[in-house]
Amino acid sequence: MNPKNTPRAVALLPIAVFLALYLGLGIVLEYVLKVEMGFYQIPIVVAFLVAILVACLQNRGVSFDEKLTLMGQGIGDKNIVTMILIFLAAGIFVGVTGRSSAEAVAYFLLSIAPAKLAVAVLFVVACFVSMAMGTSVGTITLLTPIAVAVSKDSGFSLPLCVASVMGGSMFGDNLSFISDTTIAACSTQGCQMKDKFRANFKIALPAALAALALIVVISLQVDVTQTPSGDHNLLLLIPYVLVLIGGIVGLNVFVVLLVGIAAGAAITLATGQVTAMQLMGNMGSGVSGMSETILVTLLVASLCGLIRAYGGFEALLAAIRKIFRGKRGGQLGIGILVGLMDISTANNTVAIVMAGPIAKDIAAEYGITPKRSASVLDTFSCIFQGIIPYGAQMLVAISACATLGFTISAFDIIPLLFYPMFLCLSSLLFIVFDRK
């Protein structure tokens, strides 16, 4: 044990082992062995178990039973329990509502907008759909084929179309009330989702408007022929709209999700999208889709319980005190911390869960409000996740294009990822010039 809670850098060894194992093997598979989606072939649960084993082998002065108690205390935290329950409810919601609404929104807006604004429409649709669905990867999976069709039929460059979809997807990932990142950021910092949304919206909206304006300027210089068309049933949007409205007005997140689940079930059954048996199966699939995220959350919580007791968090705080000063410095420290975690794990939710407990200590040390620390965590994780060439978002987009017979590189897309770049600028400006 570390009764005086003195800083001990060696307590951070388990995190270093995890990052070396996960990042190192991921790089080998992705870039040396050229395995498709190689970064995501590494079992992250196994990597965390190895890190926990290393933590258990440390500090011989603490018995194994005491270490189990420390891990149990980490898992039993109220915020961890709340996070898991919200993950489960969000999984059921996504399973019930399905994902056909993405195409409905895209084709509806493409049918009423001028052809020259087709790429701008893709960006706006991706913003809305990812906010409604709470998943950037799911949004990219659904909208990339439409982006390919827009490029093919209209004459816009494919990298611009795909980058616009990716940028809009990260906008919603950052703001959605049912996004894994929002749930993790709010739960680890102990703040209300509506408060974090309002703090984030002030940063994300200017970035989104700037990205949209730049996309429009580029689009107006392209000779456009036509845009693709498709069927759309706007009734499928009602559950998502209800969730968005409920979250914005500040209803309890569980009430919001229950309303969305009930509305989604009623509409999909009434419109014949699914049968009652299929609906129940979809609920189960939605919960199953959250299983790895929940398991990782539990493992990270138990690992952080040991690291905190050993003095690892105090060591990080001591290092941050030497580099950063004041509330602005503390926010930059949180942003850099979660950014480094995201670069290492290529998963913004895992990065937030890992950095969250440390960020909470930093926020308490520097007098940063919980909603602000949650906003910084989520925003900076989305900035890095939206740009790294080996992130799931980028790999899914490239893979979807390849499936349709179009070859595209991450380095064709990265220069056109306007939204993450503007979000980075907006975040830094907000930290530097925010007088509050």
Tab-separated table of C-alpha atoms in Angstrom:
chain	number	residue	atom	x	y	z
A	1	MET	CA	0.000	0.000	0.000
A	2	ASN	CA	0.997	3.642	-0.294
A	3	PRO	CA	-0.489	5.171	2.864
A	4	LYS	CA	1.079	8.591	2.385
A	5	ASN	CA	-0.082	8.649	-1.235
A	6	THR	CA	3.402	9.716	-2.306
A	7	PRO	CA	4.131	9.937	-6.039
A	8	ARG	CA	5.587	6.722	-7.463
A	9	ALA	CA	6.253	6.685	-11.186
A	10	VAL	CA	6.889	2.920	-11.133
A	11	ALA	CA	3.176	2.480	-10.343
A	12	LEU	CA	2.478	3.525	-13.961
A	13	LEU	CA	4.360	0.480	-15.293
A	14	PRO	CA	1.131	-1.510	-16.003
A	15	ILE	CA	-0.113	1.261	-18.301
A	16	ALA	CA	3.246	1.299	-20.094
A	17	VAL	CA	3.066	-2.494	-20.512
A	18	PHE	CA	-0.455	-2.277	-21.932
A	19	LEU	CA	0.477	0.472	-24.403
A	20	ALA	CA	3.638	-1.305	-25.527
A	21	LEU	CA	1.774	-4.574	-26.006
A	22	TYR	CA	-1.312	-3.168	-27.704
A	23	LEU	CA	0.311	-0.415	-29.766
A	24	GLY	CA	3.380	-2.476	-30.661
A	25	LEU	CA	1.459	-5.528	-31.897
A	26	GLY	CA	-1.022	-3.284	-33.675
A	27	ILE	CA	1.704	-1.527	-35.642
A	28	VAL	CA	3.310	-4.849	-36.582
A	29	LEU	CA	0.031	-6.314	-37.839
A	30	GLU	CA	-1.191	-3.163	-39.596
A	31	TYR	CA	1.986	-1.877	-41.233
A	32	VAL	CA	4.501	-4.735	-41.251
A	33	LEU	CA	2.338	-7.797	-41.904
A	34	LYS	CA	-0.306	-5.732	-43.774
A	35	VAL	CA	-3.227	-7.443	-42.022
A	36	GLU	CA	-6.559	-5.794	-42.877
A	37	MET	CA	-7.858	-3.858	-39.823
A	38	GLY	CA	-4.763	-5.243	-38.095
A	39	PHE	CA	-4.918	-2.775	-35.253
A	40	TYR	CA	-8.274	-4.200	-34.248
A	41	GLN	CA	-7.181	-7.830	-34.365
A	42	ILE	CA	-5.396	-7.415	-31.025
A	43	PRO	CA	-7.672	-8.621	-28.181
A	44	ILE	CA	-7.734	-5.513	-26.025
A	45	VAL	CA	-9.207	-7.458	-23.102
A	46	VAL	CA	-6.157	-9.758	-23.062
A	47	ALA	CA	-3.817	-6.756	-23.175
A	48	PHE	CA	-5.553	-5.257	-20.123
A	49	LEU	CA	-5.411	-8.579	-18.277
A	50	VAL	CA	-1.635	-8.638	-18.797
A	51	ALA	CA	-1.440	-5.083	-17.427
A	52	ILE	CA	-3.476	-6.104	-14.352
A	53	LEU	CA	-1.164	-9.093	-13.832
A	54	VAL	CA	1.832	-6.736	-13.856
A	55	ALA	CA	0.069	-4.488	-11.322
A	56	CYS	CA	-0.640	-7.471	-9.081
A	57	LEU	CA	3.040	-8.471	-9.178
A	58	GLN	CA	4.050	-4.998	-8.035
A	59	ASN	CA	4.131	-3.789	-4.437
A	60	ARG	CA	4.941	-6.977	-2.533
A	61	GLY	CA	3.980	-5.253	0.721
A	62	VAL	CA	0.287	-5.587	-0.216
A	63	SER	CA	-1.281	-9.049	-0.089
A	64	PHE	CA	-3.175	-10.435	-3.054
A	65	ASP	CA	-6.453	-10.265	-1.102
A	66	GLU	CA	-5.852	-6.576	-0.411
A	67	LYS	CA	-5.175	-6.013	-4.107
A	68	LEU	CA	-8.463	-7.701	-4.977
A	69	THR	CA	-10.174	-5.363	-2.503
A	70	LEU	CA	-8.574	-2.340	-4.194
A	71	MET	CA	-9.719	-3.576	-7.610
A	72	GLY	CA	-13.226	-4.176	-6.255
A	73	GLN	CA	-13.330	-0.636	-4.882
A	74	GLY	CA	-12.397	0.696	-8.298
A	75	ILE	CA	-15.121	-1.319	-10.032
A	76	GLY	CA	-17.730	-0.535	-7.362
A	77	ASP	CA	-17.538	3.232	-7.869
A	78	LYS	CA	-20.972	4.791	-8.478
A	79	ASN	CA	-19.825	6.400	-11.730
A	80	ILE	CA	-18.663	3.044	-13.119
A	81	VAL	CA	-22.006	1.396	-12.303
A	82	THR	CA	-23.896	4.313	-13.878
A	83	MET	CA	-21.723	4.142	-16.985
A	84	ILE	CA	-22.377	0.427	-17.472
A	85	LEU	CA	-26.147	0.804	-17.072
A	86	ILE	CA	-26.199	3.626	-19.632
A	87	PHE	CA	-24.087	1.535	-22.025
A	88	LEU	CA	-26.669	-1.264	-21.759
A	89	ALA	CA	-29.640	1.065	-22.308
A	90	ALA	CA	-27.919	2.736	-25.270
A	91	GLY	CA	-27.183	-0.685	-26.782
A	92	ILE	CA	-30.857	-1.656	-26.558
A	93	PHE	CA	-31.870	1.655	-28.167
A	94	VAL	CA	-29.540	1.154	-31.144
A	95	GLY	CA	-30.698	-2.439	-31.497
A	96	VAL	CA	-34.389	-1.447	-31.465
A	97	THR	CA	-34.204	1.502	-33.825
A	98	GLY	CA	-31.904	-0.096	-36.360
A	99	ARG	CA	-29.771	1.986	-38.682
A	100	SER	CA	-31.904	2.469	-41.773
A	101	SER	CA	-32.592	6.078	-40.777
A	102	ALA	CA	-29.136	7.146	-42.002
A	103	GLU	CA	-30.014	6.432	-45.617
A	104	ALA	CA	-33.439	8.025	-45.129
A	105	VAL	CA	-31.894	11.328	-43.997
A	106	ALA	CA	-29.197	11.291	-46.687
A	107	TYR	CA	-31.449	10.609	-49.644
A	108	PHE	CA	-34.130	13.021	-48.409
A	109	LEU	CA	-31.680	15.940	-48.177
A	110	LEU	CA	-29.929	15.012	-51.420
A	111	SER	CA	-33.314	15.075	-53.159
A	112	ILE	CA	-34.094	18.659	-52.081
A	113	ALA	CA	-30.624	20.268	-52.108
A	114	PRO	CA	-28.853	21.684	-55.196
A	115	ALA	CA	-26.392	19.230	-56.776
A	116	LYS	CA	-23.445	21.519	-56.037
A	117	LEU	CA	-24.148	21.173	-52.321
A	118	ALA	CA	-24.121	17.357	-52.305
A	119	VAL	CA	-20.871	17.101	-50.309
A	120	ALA	CA	-22.116	19.702	-47.818
A	121	VAL	CA	-25.270	17.583	-47.468
A	122	LEU	CA	-23.109	14.530	-46.708
A	123	PHE	CA	-21.382	16.473	-43.927
A	124	VAL	CA	-24.664	17.712	-42.409
A	125	VAL	CA	-26.264	14.263	-42.646
A	126	ALA	CA	-23.244	12.663	-40.955
A	127	CYS	CA	-23.468	15.263	-38.159
A	128	PHE	CA	-27.142	14.513	-37.533
A	129	VAL	CA	-26.993	10.745	-37.923
A	130	SER	CA	-23.974	10.315	-35.649
A	131	MET	CA	-25.618	12.513	-33.011
A	132	ALA	CA	-28.775	10.414	-33.248
A	133	MET	CA	-27.055	7.017	-33.342
A	134	GLY	CA	-24.192	7.811	-30.990
A	135	THR	CA	-21.579	6.053	-33.132
A	136	SER	CA	-19.121	7.516	-35.614
A	137	VAL	CA	-18.055	4.096	-36.939
A	138	GLY	CA	-21.678	3.071	-37.549
A	139	THR	CA	-22.379	6.344	-39.333
A	140	ILE	CA	-19.310	5.985	-41.554
A	141	THR	CA	-20.262	2.396	-42.366
A	142	LEU	CA	-23.722	3.484	-43.499
A	143	LEU	CA	-22.865	6.724	-45.295
A	144	THR	CA	-19.604	5.874	-47.065
A	145	PRO	CA	-21.430	3.910	-49.827
A	146	ILE	CA	-23.606	7.003	-50.379
A	147	ALA	CA	-20.450	9.166	-50.450
A	148	VAL	CA	-19.026	6.854	-53.122
A	149	ALA	CA	-22.257	7.166	-55.125
A	150	VAL	CA	-22.175	10.975	-54.851
A	151	SER	CA	-18.571	11.045	-56.059
A	152	LYS	CA	-19.301	8.666	-58.924
A	153	ASP	CA	-22.454	10.410	-60.147
A	154	SER	CA	-21.581	14.050	-59.538
A	155	GLY	CA	-17.864	14.448	-60.190
A	156	PHE	CA	-16.761	15.414	-56.666
A	157	SER	CA	-13.476	13.845	-55.572
A	158	LEU	CA	-13.892	10.655	-53.541
A	159	PRO	CA	-11.459	11.740	-50.762
A	160	LEU	CA	-13.483	14.941	-50.230
A	161	CYS	CA	-16.769	13.024	-50.017
A	162	VAL	CA	-15.377	10.438	-47.602
A	163	ALA	CA	-13.589	13.055	-45.477
A	164	SER	CA	-16.841	15.026	-45.169
A	165	VAL	CA	-18.655	11.943	-43.902
A	166	MET	CA	-15.855	11.229	-41.416
A	167	GLY	CA	-15.774	14.811	-40.157
A	168	GLY	CA	-19.532	14.946	-39.625
A	169	SER	CA	-19.418	11.575	-37.883
A	170	MET	CA	-16.898	12.861	-35.345
A	171	PHE	CA	-19.112	15.900	-34.691
A	172	GLY	CA	-21.954	13.659	-33.549
A	173	ASP	CA	-19.642	11.256	-31.731
A	174	ASN	CA	-18.477	14.208	-29.651
A	175	LEU	CA	-21.943	15.580	-28.854
A	176	SER	CA	-24.392	12.660	-28.866
A	177	PHE	CA	-26.113	11.827	-25.571
A	178	ILE	CA	-25.834	8.095	-26.269
A	179	SER	CA	-22.264	8.089	-27.577
A	180	ASP	CA	-19.797	5.835	-25.724
A	181	THR	CA	-17.463	8.797	-25.397
A	182	THR	CA	-20.092	11.097	-23.890
A	183	ILE	CA	-21.188	8.413	-21.433
A	184	ALA	CA	-17.589	7.695	-20.411
A	185	ALA	CA	-16.579	11.358	-20.110
A	186	CYS	CA	-19.613	12.365	-18.036
A	187	SER	CA	-19.481	9.291	-15.808
A	188	THR	CA	-15.772	9.558	-15.012
A	189	GLN	CA	-16.041	13.292	-14.276
A	190	GLY	CA	-19.355	13.127	-12.425
A	191	CYS	CA	-21.300	15.677	-14.463
A	192	GLN	CA	-24.700	15.849	-16.142
A	193	MET	CA	-24.829	15.083	-19.867
A	194	LYS	CA	-26.790	18.271	-20.601
A	195	ASP	CA	-24.065	20.371	-18.940
A	196	LYS	CA	-21.299	18.652	-20.872
A	197	PHE	CA	-23.330	19.038	-24.101
A	198	ARG	CA	-23.676	22.777	-23.595
A	199	ALA	CA	-19.973	23.151	-22.843
A	200	ASN	CA	-19.051	21.070	-25.907
A	201	PHE	CA	-21.555	22.721	-28.242
A	202	LYS	CA	-19.881	26.124	-27.868
A	203	ILE	CA	-16.653	24.568	-29.140
A	204	ALA	CA	-17.970	22.108	-31.732
A	205	LEU	CA	-20.498	24.358	-33.507
A	206	PRO	CA	-17.980	27.018	-34.694
A	207	ALA	CA	-15.694	24.224	-35.910
A	208	ALA	CA	-18.561	22.536	-37.777
A	209	LEU	CA	-19.692	25.809	-39.381
A	210	ALA	CA	-16.138	26.604	-40.476
A	211	ALA	CA	-15.741	23.112	-41.965
A	212	LEU	CA	-19.112	23.392	-43.719
A	213	ALA	CA	-18.209	26.791	-45.181
A	214	LEU	CA	-14.908	25.462	-46.528
A	215	ILE	CA	-16.650	22.424	-48.049
A	216	VAL	CA	-19.162	24.730	-49.773
A	217	VAL	CA	-16.388	26.973	-51.146
A	218	ILE	CA	-14.569	23.940	-52.590
A	219	SER	CA	-17.820	22.457	-53.937
A	220	LEU	CA	-18.785	25.605	-55.845
A	221	GLN	CA	-15.614	25.254	-57.917
A	222	VAL	CA	-16.593	21.768	-59.163
A	223	ASP	CA	-18.662	21.086	-62.280
A	224	VAL	CA	-21.471	18.840	-61.048
A	225	THR	CA	-23.715	16.650	-63.183
A	226	GLN	CA	-26.216	14.922	-60.867
A	227	THR	CA	-26.602	13.291	-57.458
A	228	PRO	CA	-27.814	9.796	-56.512
A	229	SER	CA	-31.352	9.160	-55.277
A	230	GLY	CA	-32.979	6.536	-53.050
A	231	ASP	CA	-36.012	5.717	-50.909
A	232	HIS	CA	-36.523	7.376	-47.555
A	233	ASN	CA	-39.013	6.854	-44.718
A	234	LEU	CA	-38.770	9.803	-42.352
A	235	LEU	CA	-40.903	8.108	-39.677
A	236	LEU	CA	-37.772	6.195	-38.699
A	237	LEU	CA	-36.216	9.452	-37.509
A	238	ILE	CA	-38.748	10.048	-34.713
A	239	PRO	CA	-36.984	7.964	-31.987
A	240	TYR	CA	-33.683	9.730	-32.652
A	241	VAL	CA	-35.294	13.163	-32.593
A	242	LEU	CA	-36.999	12.335	-29.275
A	243	VAL	CA	-33.664	11.285	-27.760
A	244	LEU	CA	-31.967	14.463	-28.982
A	245	ILE	CA	-34.721	16.723	-27.652
A	246	GLY	CA	-34.914	14.887	-24.328
A	247	GLY	CA	-31.179	15.133	-23.831
A	248	ILE	CA	-31.002	18.820	-24.724
A	249	VAL	CA	-33.838	19.823	-22.365
A	250	GLY	CA	-32.100	17.966	-19.558
A	251	LEU	CA	-34.264	14.900	-18.895
A	252	ASN	CA	-32.650	12.013	-17.024
A	253	VAL	CA	-30.649	9.951	-19.503
A	254	PHE	CA	-32.419	6.725	-18.512
A	255	VAL	CA	-35.831	8.337	-19.104
A	256	VAL	CA	-34.638	9.664	-22.470
A	257	LEU	CA	-33.414	6.240	-23.578
A	258	LEU	CA	-36.577	4.483	-22.376
A	259	VAL	CA	-38.716	6.927	-24.389
A	260	GLY	CA	-36.502	6.340	-27.434
A	261	ILE	CA	-36.680	2.564	-27.028
A	262	ALA	CA	-40.483	2.620	-26.696
A	263	ALA	CA	-40.891	4.908	-29.723
A	264	GLY	CA	-38.449	2.860	-31.797
A	265	ALA	CA	-40.175	-0.411	-30.951
A	266	ALA	CA	-43.612	0.997	-31.777
A	267	ILE	CA	-42.548	2.526	-35.099
A	268	THR	CA	-40.507	-0.422	-36.388
A	269	LEU	CA	-43.325	-2.828	-35.523
A	270	ALA	CA	-46.051	-0.589	-36.973
A	271	THR	CA	-44.187	0.001	-40.248
A	272	GLY	CA	-43.362	-3.680	-40.650
A	273	GLN	CA	-39.605	-3.176	-40.394
A	274	VAL	CA	-39.365	-6.105	-37.949
A	275	THR	CA	-41.494	-8.758	-36.290
A	276	ALA	CA	-41.872	-9.020	-32.520
A	277	MET	CA	-39.384	-11.900	-32.419
A	278	GLN	CA	-36.879	-9.995	-34.533
A	279	LEU	CA	-37.295	-6.971	-32.284
A	280	MET	CA	-36.352	-8.975	-29.198
A	281	GLY	CA	-33.380	-10.439	-31.061
A	282	ASN	CA	-32.267	-6.935	-32.042
A	283	MET	CA	-32.432	-5.847	-28.401
A	284	GLY	CA	-30.141	-8.719	-27.466
A	285	SER	CA	-27.772	-7.885	-30.308
A	286	GLY	CA	-27.631	-4.273	-29.182
A	287	VAL	CA	-26.673	-5.311	-25.647
A	288	SER	CA	-24.101	-7.783	-27.000
A	289	GLY	CA	-22.537	-5.005	-29.031
A	290	MET	CA	-21.698	-3.195	-25.808
A	291	SER	CA	-20.161	-6.226	-24.090
A	292	GLU	CA	-16.516	-5.526	-24.916
A	293	THR	CA	-16.858	-1.848	-24.005
A	294	ILE	CA	-18.348	-2.795	-20.625
A	295	LEU	CA	-15.679	-5.421	-19.997
A	296	VAL	CA	-12.894	-2.962	-20.829
A	297	THR	CA	-14.515	-0.426	-18.494
A	298	LEU	CA	-14.434	-2.929	-15.619
A	299	LEU	CA	-10.823	-3.905	-16.304
A	300	VAL	CA	-9.669	-0.283	-16.526
A	301	ALA	CA	-11.510	0.562	-13.291
A	302	SER	CA	-9.834	-2.309	-11.444
A	303	LEU	CA	-6.418	-1.398	-12.863
A	304	CYS	CA	-6.869	2.254	-11.895
A	305	GLY	CA	-7.800	1.181	-8.357
A	306	LEU	CA	-4.375	-0.437	-7.978
A	307	ILE	CA	-2.432	2.351	-9.700
A	308	ARG	CA	-4.092	5.008	-7.559
A	309	ALA	CA	-3.285	3.096	-4.340
A	310	TYR	CA	0.333	2.635	-5.437
A	311	GLY	CA	0.794	6.396	-6.039
A	312	GLY	CA	0.728	6.362	-9.844
A	313	PHE	CA	-1.860	9.112	-10.190
A	314	GLU	CA	0.102	11.318	-7.819
A	315	ALA	CA	3.178	10.818	-10.011
A	316	LEU	CA	1.246	12.003	-13.070
A	317	LEU	CA	-0.127	14.972	-11.168
A	318	ALA	CA	3.372	15.889	-10.012
A	319	ALA	CA	4.612	15.822	-13.611
A	320	ILE	CA	1.697	17.941	-14.819
A	321	ARG	CA	2.287	20.493	-12.008
A	322	LYS	CA	5.831	21.001	-13.292
A	323	ILE	CA	4.709	21.662	-16.868
A	324	PHE	CA	1.289	23.341	-16.640
A	325	ARG	CA	0.030	26.192	-14.468
A	326	GLY	CA	-3.505	27.370	-13.700
A	327	LYS	CA	-6.861	26.301	-15.119
A	328	ARG	CA	-5.738	26.758	-18.722
A	329	GLY	CA	-2.673	24.619	-18.138
A	330	GLY	CA	-4.747	21.975	-16.389
A	331	GLN	CA	-7.143	21.746	-19.352
A	332	LEU	CA	-4.234	21.470	-21.786
A	333	GLY	CA	-2.777	18.731	-19.583
A	334	ILE	CA	-6.060	16.778	-19.710
A	335	GLY	CA	-6.275	17.249	-23.477
A	336	ILE	CA	-2.717	16.060	-24.092
A	337	LEU	CA	-3.177	13.131	-21.703
A	338	VAL	CA	-6.303	11.788	-23.430
A	339	GLY	CA	-4.779	12.529	-26.843
A	340	LEU	CA	-1.728	10.398	-26.069
A	341	MET	CA	-3.994	7.624	-24.775
A	342	ASP	CA	-6.005	7.764	-28.000
A	343	ILE	CA	-2.921	7.673	-30.209
A	344	SER	CA	-1.776	4.624	-28.272
A	345	THR	CA	-5.081	2.716	-28.217
A	346	ALA	CA	-6.751	4.000	-31.426
A	347	ASN	CA	-10.029	3.968	-29.482
A	348	ASN	CA	-11.431	7.206	-28.093
A	349	THR	CA	-13.774	5.497	-25.625
A	350	VAL	CA	-10.955	3.425	-24.117
A	351	ALA	CA	-8.760	6.536	-24.046
A	352	ILE	CA	-11.395	8.425	-22.035
A	353	VAL	CA	-11.984	5.528	-19.633
A	354	MET	CA	-8.220	5.286	-19.020
A	355	ALA	CA	-7.592	9.014	-18.713
A	356	GLY	CA	-10.853	9.828	-16.888
A	357	PRO	CA	-9.817	9.092	-13.277
A	358	ILE	CA	-6.540	10.966	-13.725
A	359	ALA	CA	-8.357	13.873	-15.392
A	360	LYS	CA	-10.747	14.066	-12.429
A	361	ASP	CA	-7.791	14.476	-10.076
A	362	ILE	CA	-6.272	17.128	-12.353
A	363	ALA	CA	-9.609	18.981	-12.469
A	364	ALA	CA	-9.841	18.949	-8.657
A	365	GLU	CA	-6.235	20.121	-8.375
A	366	TYR	CA	-6.688	23.053	-10.770
A	367	GLY	CA	-10.282	24.017	-9.943
A	368	ILE	CA	-11.703	22.910	-13.298
A	369	THR	CA	-15.437	22.173	-13.286
A	370	PRO	CA	-16.564	18.592	-14.029
A	371	LYS	CA	-18.488	19.646	-17.153
A	372	ARG	CA	-15.380	21.388	-18.485
A	373	SER	CA	-13.057	18.449	-17.823
A	374	ALA	CA	-15.610	16.083	-19.428
A	375	SER	CA	-15.804	18.381	-22.443
A	376	VAL	CA	-12.012	18.525	-22.823
A	377	LEU	CA	-11.729	14.745	-22.488
A	378	ASP	CA	-14.335	14.056	-25.161
A	379	THR	CA	-13.262	16.817	-27.529
A	380	PHE	CA	-9.543	16.038	-27.603
A	381	SER	CA	-10.159	12.284	-27.896
A	382	CYS	CA	-12.365	12.941	-30.947
A	383	ILE	CA	-9.776	15.280	-32.483
A	384	PHE	CA	-7.078	12.618	-32.456
A	385	GLN	CA	-9.411	9.708	-33.253
A	386	GLY	CA	-10.772	11.575	-36.255
A	387	ILE	CA	-7.329	12.014	-37.826
A	388	ILE	CA	-5.088	9.047	-36.970
A	389	PRO	CA	-4.636	6.831	-40.074
A	390	TYR	CA	-5.042	3.583	-38.104
A	391	GLY	CA	-8.264	4.486	-36.260
A	392	ALA	CA	-11.401	2.409	-36.779
A	393	GLN	CA	-13.141	5.335	-38.468
A	394	MET	CA	-10.447	5.684	-41.130
A	395	LEU	CA	-10.037	1.946	-41.691
A	396	VAL	CA	-13.794	1.360	-42.005
A	397	ALA	CA	-14.116	4.177	-44.552
A	398	ILE	CA	-11.229	2.848	-46.663
A	399	SER	CA	-12.568	-0.703	-46.427
A	400	ALA	CA	-16.070	0.388	-47.498
A	401	CYS	CA	-14.633	2.125	-50.562
A	402	ALA	CA	-12.552	-0.945	-51.427
A	403	THR	CA	-15.637	-3.173	-51.173
A	404	LEU	CA	-17.287	-0.992	-53.824
A	405	GLY	CA	-14.225	-1.200	-56.073
A	406	PHE	CA	-12.573	2.143	-55.261
A	407	THR	CA	-9.014	2.375	-53.908
A	408	ILE	CA	-8.300	5.244	-51.538
A	409	SER	CA	-5.523	5.927	-49.026
A	410	ALA	CA	-5.720	7.402	-45.536
A	411	PHE	CA	-3.244	10.038	-46.659
A	412	ASP	CA	-5.619	11.072	-49.445
A	413	ILE	CA	-8.306	11.703	-46.831
A	414	ILE	CA	-6.354	13.256	-43.926
A	415	PRO	CA	-5.633	16.668	-45.602
A	416	LEU	CA	-9.395	17.048	-46.212
A	417	LEU	CA	-10.512	16.276	-42.645
A	418	PHE	CA	-11.500	19.877	-42.038
A	419	TYR	CA	-13.748	19.345	-39.023
A	420	PRO	CA	-11.198	17.671	-36.675
A	421	MET	CA	-8.650	20.350	-37.616
A	422	PHE	CA	-11.074	23.198	-36.916
A	423	LEU	CA	-12.192	21.445	-33.720
A	424	CYS	CA	-8.586	21.397	-32.516
A	425	LEU	CA	-8.226	25.103	-33.261
A	426	SER	CA	-11.562	25.929	-31.636
A	427	SER	CA	-10.699	23.908	-28.516
A	428	LEU	CA	-7.328	25.604	-28.074
A	429	LEU	CA	-8.807	29.070	-28.601
A	430	PHE	CA	-11.581	28.342	-26.114
A	431	ILE	CA	-9.056	27.251	-23.483
A	432	VAL	CA	-6.754	30.225	-24.052
A	433	PHE	CA	-9.387	32.983	-24.255
A	434	ASP	CA	-12.154	31.709	-21.982
A	435	ARG	CA	-12.176	34.203	-19.108
A	436	LYS	CA	-14.349	31.956	-16.944
